[in-house]
């Protein structure tokens, strides 16, 4: 079973790559499952799983009685960050590096454009974080809502859509960093993250663009540093 799953993953990646690079252009019909099985030397079960995944991810669409076709906008669905991809510390660090670049500018734009509704949303998210600080999952959700409120404050829908897409994947699992550390370490972690968030909010409230960028960058750099300590490999930031 594990081997079949691995083969299906490999076939999915191969077909997806050919779709993205235009080898199999948008609107074209995929070869039949039988033909794919023969040319790729895999079972029909492997092909079905790979094609089903292409459809689930929006790269292909099934047309009853006609076959499976490459979706018209498939090449623009290339960016994915799945939960499965964030199972390793190295993947968490890559996402944090990306956030470091994005969130600093996002906070600066929020400071320039925010209104009272945005500020209220940010404050509400931080209050929720404080109320559920004992619950890592609920706290992560409130944390994500804080960053989403900042994204909305930019008045740029693309920031909001991107942050909303990432959702709780924005927030590395607390358990990964704290592991078996005592309760005091959890309390210190919560307090530190809260202080970093407060600094971002304060700069946005006073419309300090540079200060907001610096506070957001500091927050992300600290998160990178905390998690990089676990791997012994501190990325440049």
PDB file of N, CA, C and O in Angstrom, residues 9 26-27 29 32 49-50 55 60 64 78 90 101 108 116 124 129 140 173 175 195:
ATOM      1  N   UNK A   9       2.113   9.446  -5.742  1.00  0.00           N
ATOM      2  CA  UNK A   9       2.692  10.770  -5.488  1.00  0.00           C
ATOM      3  C   UNK A   9       3.641  11.157  -6.614  1.00  0.00           C
ATOM      4  O   UNK A   9       3.626  12.296  -7.102  1.00  0.00           O
ATOM      5  N   UNK A  26      -3.361  23.836 -21.159  1.00  0.00           N
ATOM      6  CA  UNK A  26      -4.720  23.988 -20.648  1.00  0.00           C
ATOM      7  C   UNK A  26      -5.758  23.607 -21.704  1.00  0.00           C
ATOM      8  O   UNK A  26      -5.607  23.925 -22.886  1.00  0.00           O
ATOM      9  N   UNK A  27      -6.792  22.895 -21.285  1.00  0.00           N
ATOM     10  CA  UNK A  27      -7.860  22.509 -22.199  1.00  0.00           C
ATOM     11  C   UNK A  27      -7.618  21.207 -22.932  1.00  0.00           C
ATOM     12  O   UNK A  27      -8.531  20.682 -23.569  1.00  0.00           O
ATOM     13  N   UNK A  29      -6.850  17.169 -23.465  1.00  0.00           N
ATOM     14  CA  UNK A  29      -7.330  15.952 -22.830  1.00  0.00           C
ATOM     15  C   UNK A  29      -6.151  15.108 -22.368  1.00  0.00           C
ATOM     16  O   UNK A  29      -5.189  14.919 -23.111  1.00  0.00           O
ATOM     17  N   UNK A  32      -5.780   8.420 -21.677  1.00  0.00           N
ATOM     18  CA  UNK A  32      -6.642   7.563 -20.871  1.00  0.00           C
ATOM     19  C   UNK A  32      -5.831   6.962 -19.728  1.00  0.00           C
ATOM     20  O   UNK A  32      -4.598   6.874 -19.784  1.00  0.00           O
ATOM     21  N   UNK A  49      -5.447   7.279  -8.561  1.00  0.00           N
ATOM     22  CA  UNK A  49      -5.139   8.114  -7.404  1.00  0.00           C
ATOM     23  C   UNK A  49      -4.466   9.422  -7.816  1.00  0.00           C
ATOM     24  O   UNK A  49      -4.782  10.497  -7.298  1.00  0.00           O
ATOM     25  N   UNK A  50      -3.531   9.332  -8.756  1.00  0.00           N
ATOM     26  CA  UNK A  50      -2.814  10.532  -9.204  1.00  0.00           C
ATOM     27  C   UNK A  50      -3.760  11.499  -9.918  1.00  0.00           C
ATOM     28  O   UNK A  50      -3.723  12.713  -9.681  1.00  0.00           O
ATOM     29  N   UNK A  55      -7.404  16.451  -9.989  1.00  0.00           N
ATOM     30  CA  UNK A  55      -8.734  17.056 -10.004  1.00  0.00           C
ATOM     31  C   UNK A  55      -9.005  17.786  -8.693  1.00  0.00           C
ATOM     32  O   UNK A  55      -9.541  18.900  -8.695  1.00  0.00           O
ATOM     33  N   UNK A  60      -6.994  19.545 -13.041  1.00  0.00           N
ATOM     34  CA  UNK A  60      -7.715  18.812 -14.090  1.00  0.00           C
ATOM     35  C   UNK A  60      -9.188  18.745 -13.737  1.00  0.00           C
ATOM     36  O   UNK A  60      -9.583  18.950 -12.586  1.00  0.00           O
ATOM     37  N   UNK A  64     -17.953  14.215 -18.159  1.00  0.00           N
ATOM     38  CA  UNK A  64     -18.665  12.951 -18.285  1.00  0.00           C
ATOM     39  C   UNK A  64     -18.736  12.486 -19.735  1.00  0.00           C
ATOM     40  O   UNK A  64     -19.137  13.220 -20.629  1.00  0.00           O
ATOM     41  N   UNK A  78      -0.602  26.785  -9.384  1.00  0.00           N
ATOM     42  CA  UNK A  78       0.627  26.081  -9.026  1.00  0.00           C
ATOM     43  C   UNK A  78       1.007  26.244  -7.557  1.00  0.00           C
ATOM     44  O   UNK A  78       1.562  25.351  -6.951  1.00  0.00           O
ATOM     45  N   UNK A  90      12.102  21.849   8.834  1.00  0.00           N
ATOM     46  CA  UNK A  90      12.704  22.569   7.709  1.00  0.00           C
ATOM     47  C   UNK A  90      11.641  23.268   6.870  1.00  0.00           C
ATOM     48  O   UNK A  90      11.871  24.368   6.345  1.00  0.00           O
ATOM     49  N   UNK A 101       9.423  38.200   4.667  1.00  0.00           N
ATOM     50  CA  UNK A 101       9.446  39.158   3.558  1.00  0.00           C
ATOM     51  C   UNK A 101       8.086  39.818   3.361  1.00  0.00           C
ATOM     52  O   UNK A 101       7.994  41.018   3.101  1.00  0.00           O
ATOM     53  N   UNK A 108       3.516  47.613   7.223  1.00  0.00           N
ATOM     54  CA  UNK A 108       3.727  49.010   6.849  1.00  0.00           C
ATOM     55  C   UNK A 108       2.538  49.591   6.111  1.00  0.00           C
ATOM     56  O   UNK A 108       2.107  50.718   6.377  1.00  0.00           O
ATOM     57  N   UNK A 116     -10.556  52.473  11.984  1.00  0.00           N
ATOM     58  CA  UNK A 116     -10.906  52.029  13.330  1.00  0.00           C
ATOM     59  C   UNK A 116     -11.431  50.588  13.337  1.00  0.00           C
ATOM     60  O   UNK A 116     -11.173  49.831  14.280  1.00  0.00           O
ATOM     61  N   UNK A 124      -9.400  42.678  19.016  1.00  0.00           N
ATOM     62  CA  UNK A 124     -10.267  41.546  19.355  1.00  0.00           C
ATOM     63  C   UNK A 124      -9.511  40.223  19.225  1.00  0.00           C
ATOM     64  O   UNK A 124      -9.657  39.321  20.062  1.00  0.00           O
ATOM     65  N   UNK A 129      -6.634  35.725  21.868  1.00  0.00           N
ATOM     66  CA  UNK A 129      -5.399  34.975  22.119  1.00  0.00           C
ATOM     67  C   UNK A 129      -5.109  34.883  23.605  1.00  0.00           C
ATOM     68  O   UNK A 129      -4.712  33.827  24.114  1.00  0.00           O
ATOM     69  N   UNK A 140      -3.575  29.499  18.276  1.00  0.00           N
ATOM     70  CA  UNK A 140      -3.052  29.607  16.912  1.00  0.00           C
ATOM     71  C   UNK A 140      -4.100  30.188  15.979  1.00  0.00           C
ATOM     72  O   UNK A 140      -3.789  30.989  15.091  1.00  0.00           O
ATOM     73  N   UNK A 173       3.214  25.135  15.052  1.00  0.00           N
ATOM     74  CA  UNK A 173       2.675  24.500  16.262  1.00  0.00           C
ATOM     75  C   UNK A 173       3.556  24.797  17.475  1.00  0.00           C
ATOM     76  O   UNK A 173       4.773  24.617  17.421  1.00  0.00           O
ATOM     77  N   UNK A 175       3.842  23.228  20.120  1.00  0.00           N
ATOM     78  CA  UNK A 175       4.444  22.003  20.643  1.00  0.00           C
ATOM     79  C   UNK A 175       5.769  21.688  19.967  1.00  0.00           C
ATOM     80  O   UNK A 175       6.639  21.045  20.562  1.00  0.00           O
ATOM     81  N   UNK A 195       3.836  40.245  23.453  1.00  0.00           N
ATOM     82  CA  UNK A 195       4.565  41.511  23.413  1.00  0.00           C
ATOM     83  C   UNK A 195       4.938  41.881  21.975  1.00  0.00           C
ATOM     84  O   UNK A 195       4.860  43.059  21.582  1.00  0.00           O
TER      85      UNK A 195
END
